[in-house]
Structures are given as C-alpha cells and as structure tokens.
C-alpha cells in the first residue's frame, strides 16, 4: 500500500530516501568536523563515528573523506535538474528556468553549506569535489536543454547554454558564501533567484551561432 502510494506521487522508494538521508547526515557531520579540526586532521573513521555508521558503510557511499561532502554541494543542482525535467510549461527555456522558486530561509543546512563553500576556497580536495559536482551537472543540464529544445546534446549552443547556467549557479553560491558585511544577510534563495534571472536573460537574448559552428568540435573551420 505505502509503496504504491509513494510511486503514485513520484516519490522515490523508502530505501532510496533513507539512503539519501544517510548520505546527507554524513555530509553534514564531515563539514562540522572539517571546520572544527581542519580537513587534514579528520579521518574517515571520525566521520563515520560522528554519523553513527560503520566505516564500511561510509566507504560504500563515498570514495574519499573529501567526497563525503558532495550531497551538500549537489542538492541545489539536483533541484534545478529535476525542475527542468518535470516542467510542463510550453514557454521558452528561459521561462522554465525562471519558474523555479528556491526555498527561502537560512536554516542549519544552509549555514553548513556556507561553511563548506568557504572551506573549498582553501582546501584542494574539497574544491575538486565542488568542481566535479558542477562538471557532472553541466552534462545533465545540456541533456535536458537538448531534449526541451529538440537539439542534439553535443550542439555547441546547447553546451554554451548549459555552461552559462552551471557557471551562474556556481558563482552565485560562492559569492553568497564568501560575502561579509551588510550584504551577507542576503539569503541564498534570493541570490539563486538573481543569478538564474541573469542566466535566463543571457540564454533568451543570445543570438544563434553561425551555420557550421553549432556542433562543437566536429564543425569545420571556414
């Protein structure tokens, strides 16, 4: 009964949701320990113990102690990906992007994300995870844009649009996390709304590429 009800609403199965919750709990504990002790002083065993899981379970979810933070870095990217995938409007890609309304508020998870993004600035291992998350997201955005606009995923214009959207999100979150002074009070939701508006404007007004350049590396030079 419960399984059928979950499927009807499009929610993932209970085991999948519990797995995602466990991964997020590990991510939050990892950041807490990294902030308190420094990344170099924290072991995978420390993170597992603080999260209430075995080290074996931690290694089943993550390839390194630094990768433990990935769920915090990908949540917003996954929300936008799912939004674009599920959007049923008939308008443009820009309208689809602008129809996303990020949740507001500065709860504990947002504060943890801020701490993490600040750590990424000085910790190469964490910065690599942050950049990898965006690299993967860009490919997902390109696939969705291609599907929505009936163009190949390898089309140069599609890849540029995906890259602009992806970069806008990364720079926006970094700017929010690193702010100080009065502007630091601007919420993450308002920041994301602003960068999505800028990205949508660029995508909507970008002129089409000349013939022969729209398919990336395969295009021949004139």
Short mmCIF file of C-alpha atoms in Angstrom, two decimals:
data_model
loop_
_atom_site.label_atom_id
_atom_site.label_comp_id
_atom_site.label_asym_id
_atom_site.label_seq_id
_atom_site.Cartn_x
_atom_site.Cartn_y
_atom_site.Cartn_z
CA UNK A 1 0.00 0.00 0.00
CA UNK A 2 2.65 2.53 1.08
CA UNK A 3 4.86 1.61 -1.85
CA UNK A 4 2.06 2.16 -4.34
CA UNK A 5 1.14 5.48 -2.76
CA UNK A 6 4.76 6.66 -2.98
CA UNK A 7 5.00 5.60 -6.61
CA UNK A 8 1.78 7.44 -7.45
CA UNK A 9 3.18 10.72 -6.15
CA UNK A 10 6.52 10.29 -7.87
CA UNK A 11 8.44 9.98 -4.60
CA UNK A 12 11.48 7.69 -4.52
CA UNK A 13 11.17 4.38 -2.62
CA UNK A 14 11.68 4.46 1.14
CA UNK A 15 15.05 2.71 0.94
CA UNK A 16 16.28 5.27 -1.61
CA UNK A 17 15.07 8.17 0.54
CA UNK A 18 16.73 6.67 3.61
CA UNK A 19 19.97 6.24 1.67
CA UNK A 20 19.85 9.90 0.62
CA UNK A 21 19.18 10.96 4.22
CA UNK A 22 22.15 8.91 5.44
CA UNK A 23 24.43 10.44 2.82
CA UNK A 24 23.31 13.94 3.83
CA UNK A 25 23.85 13.20 7.52
CA UNK A 26 27.38 12.02 6.73
CA UNK A 27 27.99 15.17 4.68
CA UNK A 28 26.87 17.46 7.48
CA UNK A 29 28.99 15.67 10.07
CA UNK A 30 32.00 15.76 7.74
CA UNK A 31 31.72 19.53 7.35
CA UNK A 32 31.29 20.00 11.09
CA UNK A 33 34.48 18.05 11.74
CA UNK A 34 36.41 19.72 8.92
CA UNK A 35 35.51 23.16 10.30
CA UNK A 36 36.37 22.20 13.89
CA UNK A 37 39.62 20.32 13.27
CA UNK A 38 40.78 21.02 9.75
CA UNK A 39 40.45 18.60 6.85
CA UNK A 40 43.89 17.03 7.32
CA UNK A 41 43.18 16.12 10.96
CA UNK A 42 39.89 14.32 10.24
CA UNK A 43 39.77 10.65 9.24
CA UNK A 44 37.06 8.64 7.56
CA UNK A 45 36.68 6.75 10.83
CA UNK A 46 36.00 10.06 12.63
CA UNK A 47 33.27 10.95 10.13
CA UNK A 48 31.68 7.51 10.31
CA UNK A 49 31.64 7.55 14.11
CA UNK A 50 30.11 11.04 14.25
CA UNK A 51 27.47 9.99 11.71
CA UNK A 52 26.53 6.78 13.53
CA UNK A 53 27.51 4.49 10.65
CA UNK A 54 30.28 1.97 10.16
CA UNK A 55 33.39 2.87 8.22
CA UNK A 56 32.43 0.14 5.78
CA UNK A 57 29.10 1.89 5.13
CA UNK A 58 30.85 5.21 4.62
CA UNK A 59 33.17 3.71 2.00
CA UNK A 60 30.16 2.17 0.28
CA UNK A 61 28.74 5.66 -0.24
CA UNK A 62 31.91 7.70 -0.86
CA UNK A 63 35.34 7.23 -2.46
CA UNK A 64 37.22 9.56 -0.10
CA UNK A 65 36.69 11.56 3.07
CA UNK A 66 36.50 14.74 0.98
CA UNK A 67 33.77 13.27 -1.21
CA UNK A 68 31.60 12.85 1.89
CA UNK A 69 30.54 16.49 1.45
CA UNK A 70 29.21 16.03 -2.08
CA UNK A 71 25.49 15.69 -1.15
CA UNK A 72 25.53 19.21 0.28
CA UNK A 73 27.09 20.57 -2.91
CA UNK A 74 24.73 18.82 -5.32
CA UNK A 75 21.35 19.37 -3.66
CA UNK A 76 20.63 22.68 -5.41
CA UNK A 77 21.90 21.39 -8.74
CA UNK A 78 19.65 18.36 -8.47
CA UNK A 79 16.64 20.53 -7.62
CA UNK A 80 17.13 22.59 -10.79
CA UNK A 81 17.75 19.48 -12.88
CA UNK A 82 14.53 17.87 -11.65
CA UNK A 83 12.64 21.13 -12.14
CA UNK A 84 13.70 21.42 -15.78
CA UNK A 85 12.96 17.75 -16.35
CA UNK A 86 9.47 17.96 -14.86
CA UNK A 87 8.44 21.39 -16.13
CA UNK A 88 5.25 21.13 -18.18
CA UNK A 89 5.04 24.68 -19.49
CA UNK A 90 5.04 25.46 -23.18
CA UNK A 91 7.28 28.51 -22.98
CA UNK A 92 10.96 29.01 -23.62
CA UNK A 93 13.90 27.53 -21.74
CA UNK A 94 14.37 30.91 -20.05
CA UNK A 95 10.78 30.76 -18.76
CA UNK A 96 11.40 27.25 -17.45
CA UNK A 97 14.46 28.45 -15.56
CA UNK A 98 12.66 31.48 -14.12
CA UNK A 99 9.72 29.39 -12.95
CA UNK A 100 11.91 27.80 -10.26
CA UNK A 101 11.26 29.35 -6.84
CA UNK A 102 14.06 28.37 -4.41
CA UNK A 103 13.04 27.84 -0.80
CA UNK A 104 13.98 30.78 1.40
CA UNK A 105 15.39 30.77 4.89
CA UNK A 106 18.82 30.38 6.49
CA UNK A 107 18.45 27.06 8.29
CA UNK A 108 21.23 24.88 9.67
CA UNK A 109 21.81 23.19 6.33
CA UNK A 110 22.33 26.50 4.54
CA UNK A 111 24.80 27.55 7.22
CA UNK A 112 26.61 24.23 6.79
CA UNK A 113 26.75 24.79 3.04
CA UNK A 114 28.22 28.26 3.62
CA UNK A 115 30.92 26.79 5.85
CA UNK A 116 31.67 24.15 3.24
CA UNK A 117 31.95 26.53 0.30
CA UNK A 118 34.30 28.68 2.36
CA UNK A 119 36.44 25.62 3.05
CA UNK A 120 36.51 24.81 -0.67
CA UNK A 121 38.39 28.05 -1.27
CA UNK A 122 41.47 26.81 0.63
CA UNK A 123 41.18 23.01 0.59
CA UNK A 124 42.16 21.47 -2.79
CA UNK A 125 40.47 18.14 -2.05
CA UNK A 126 37.13 19.77 -1.27
CA UNK A 127 37.47 22.19 -4.18
CA UNK A 128 37.94 19.21 -6.52
CA UNK A 129 34.66 17.70 -5.27
CA UNK A 130 32.89 21.06 -5.79
CA UNK A 131 34.18 21.40 -9.35
CA UNK A 132 33.42 17.76 -10.18
CA UNK A 133 29.84 18.23 -8.99
CA UNK A 134 29.43 21.14 -11.38
CA UNK A 135 31.14 19.29 -14.22
CA UNK A 136 28.60 16.48 -13.86
CA UNK A 137 25.72 18.96 -13.56
CA UNK A 138 26.71 20.71 -16.77
CA UNK A 139 26.33 17.48 -18.74
CA UNK A 140 22.92 16.90 -17.16
CA UNK A 141 21.82 20.47 -17.99
CA UNK A 142 22.97 20.02 -21.60
CA UNK A 143 20.96 16.81 -21.96
CA UNK A 144 17.83 18.49 -20.58
CA UNK A 145 18.23 21.63 -22.69
CA UNK A 146 18.73 19.50 -25.79
CA UNK A 147 15.61 17.50 -25.02
CA UNK A 148 13.47 20.56 -24.32
CA UNK A 149 14.63 22.44 -27.43
CA UNK A 150 14.85 19.47 -29.80
CA UNK A 151 18.57 19.90 -30.47
CA UNK A 152 21.49 17.47 -30.10
CA UNK A 153 23.18 17.42 -26.69
CA UNK A 154 26.52 17.97 -28.49
CA UNK A 155 25.29 21.16 -30.18
CA UNK A 156 27.70 23.96 -29.29
CA UNK A 157 24.86 26.37 -28.49
CA UNK A 158 23.31 23.79 -26.14
CA UNK A 159 26.64 23.26 -24.40
CA UNK A 160 27.13 27.03 -24.08
CA UNK A 161 23.68 27.48 -22.54
CA UNK A 162 24.32 24.63 -20.12
CA UNK A 163 27.70 26.11 -19.27
CA UNK A 164 26.25 29.56 -18.61
CA UNK A 165 23.54 28.14 -16.36
CA UNK A 166 26.02 25.97 -14.50
CA UNK A 167 28.56 28.77 -14.04
CA UNK A 168 25.87 31.18 -12.86
CA UNK A 169 24.87 28.77 -10.11
CA UNK A 170 28.45 28.07 -9.01
CA UNK A 171 29.50 31.72 -8.95
CA UNK A 172 26.26 32.73 -7.24
CA UNK A 173 26.69 30.23 -4.40
CA UNK A 174 30.36 31.14 -3.99
CA UNK A 175 29.52 34.84 -3.89
CA UNK A 176 26.80 34.23 -1.28
CA UNK A 177 29.09 32.09 0.89
CA UNK A 178 32.03 34.49 0.83
CA UNK A 179 30.12 37.71 1.50
CA UNK A 180 30.76 39.80 4.57
CA UNK A 181 29.22 42.95 5.98
CA UNK A 182 25.61 44.05 5.32
CA UNK A 183 25.29 42.16 2.03
CA UNK A 184 25.93 38.89 3.87
CA UNK A 185 22.32 38.97 5.05
CA UNK A 186 21.04 38.40 1.50
CA UNK A 187 19.57 34.91 1.53
CA UNK A 188 20.77 32.03 -0.58
CA UNK A 189 17.33 31.79 -2.19
CA UNK A 190 17.40 35.45 -3.27
CA UNK A 191 20.93 35.02 -4.58
CA UNK A 192 19.99 31.95 -6.63
CA UNK A 193 16.88 33.70 -7.95
CA UNK A 194 19.06 36.60 -9.07
CA UNK A 195 21.68 34.52 -10.86
CA UNK A 196 19.00 32.39 -12.54
CA UNK A 197 17.35 35.59 -13.79
CA UNK A 198 20.67 36.78 -15.25
CA UNK A 199 21.39 33.39 -16.84
CA UNK A 200 17.90 33.19 -18.32
CA UNK A 201 18.25 36.69 -19.79
CA UNK A 202 21.53 35.78 -21.49
CA UNK A 203 20.15 32.49 -22.81
CA UNK A 204 16.99 34.18 -24.11
CA UNK A 205 18.82 37.03 -25.87
CA UNK A 206 21.86 35.11 -27.15
CA UNK A 207 21.85 35.25 -30.99
CA UNK A 208 22.06 31.92 -32.84
CA UNK A 209 25.52 30.74 -33.82
CA UNK A 210 26.51 30.95 -37.50
CA UNK A 211 25.90 27.87 -39.59
CA UNK A 212 28.73 25.39 -39.31
CA UNK A 213 29.64 26.26 -35.73
CA UNK A 214 26.71 24.82 -33.83
CA UNK A 215 28.01 21.33 -33.36
CA UNK A 216 31.17 21.86 -31.38
CA UNK A 217 34.50 20.29 -32.19
CA UNK A 218 33.12 18.47 -35.20
CA UNK A 219 32.44 21.67 -37.11
CA UNK A 220 34.85 22.55 -39.89
CA UNK A 221 36.61 25.87 -39.92
CA UNK A 222 35.63 28.16 -42.83
#
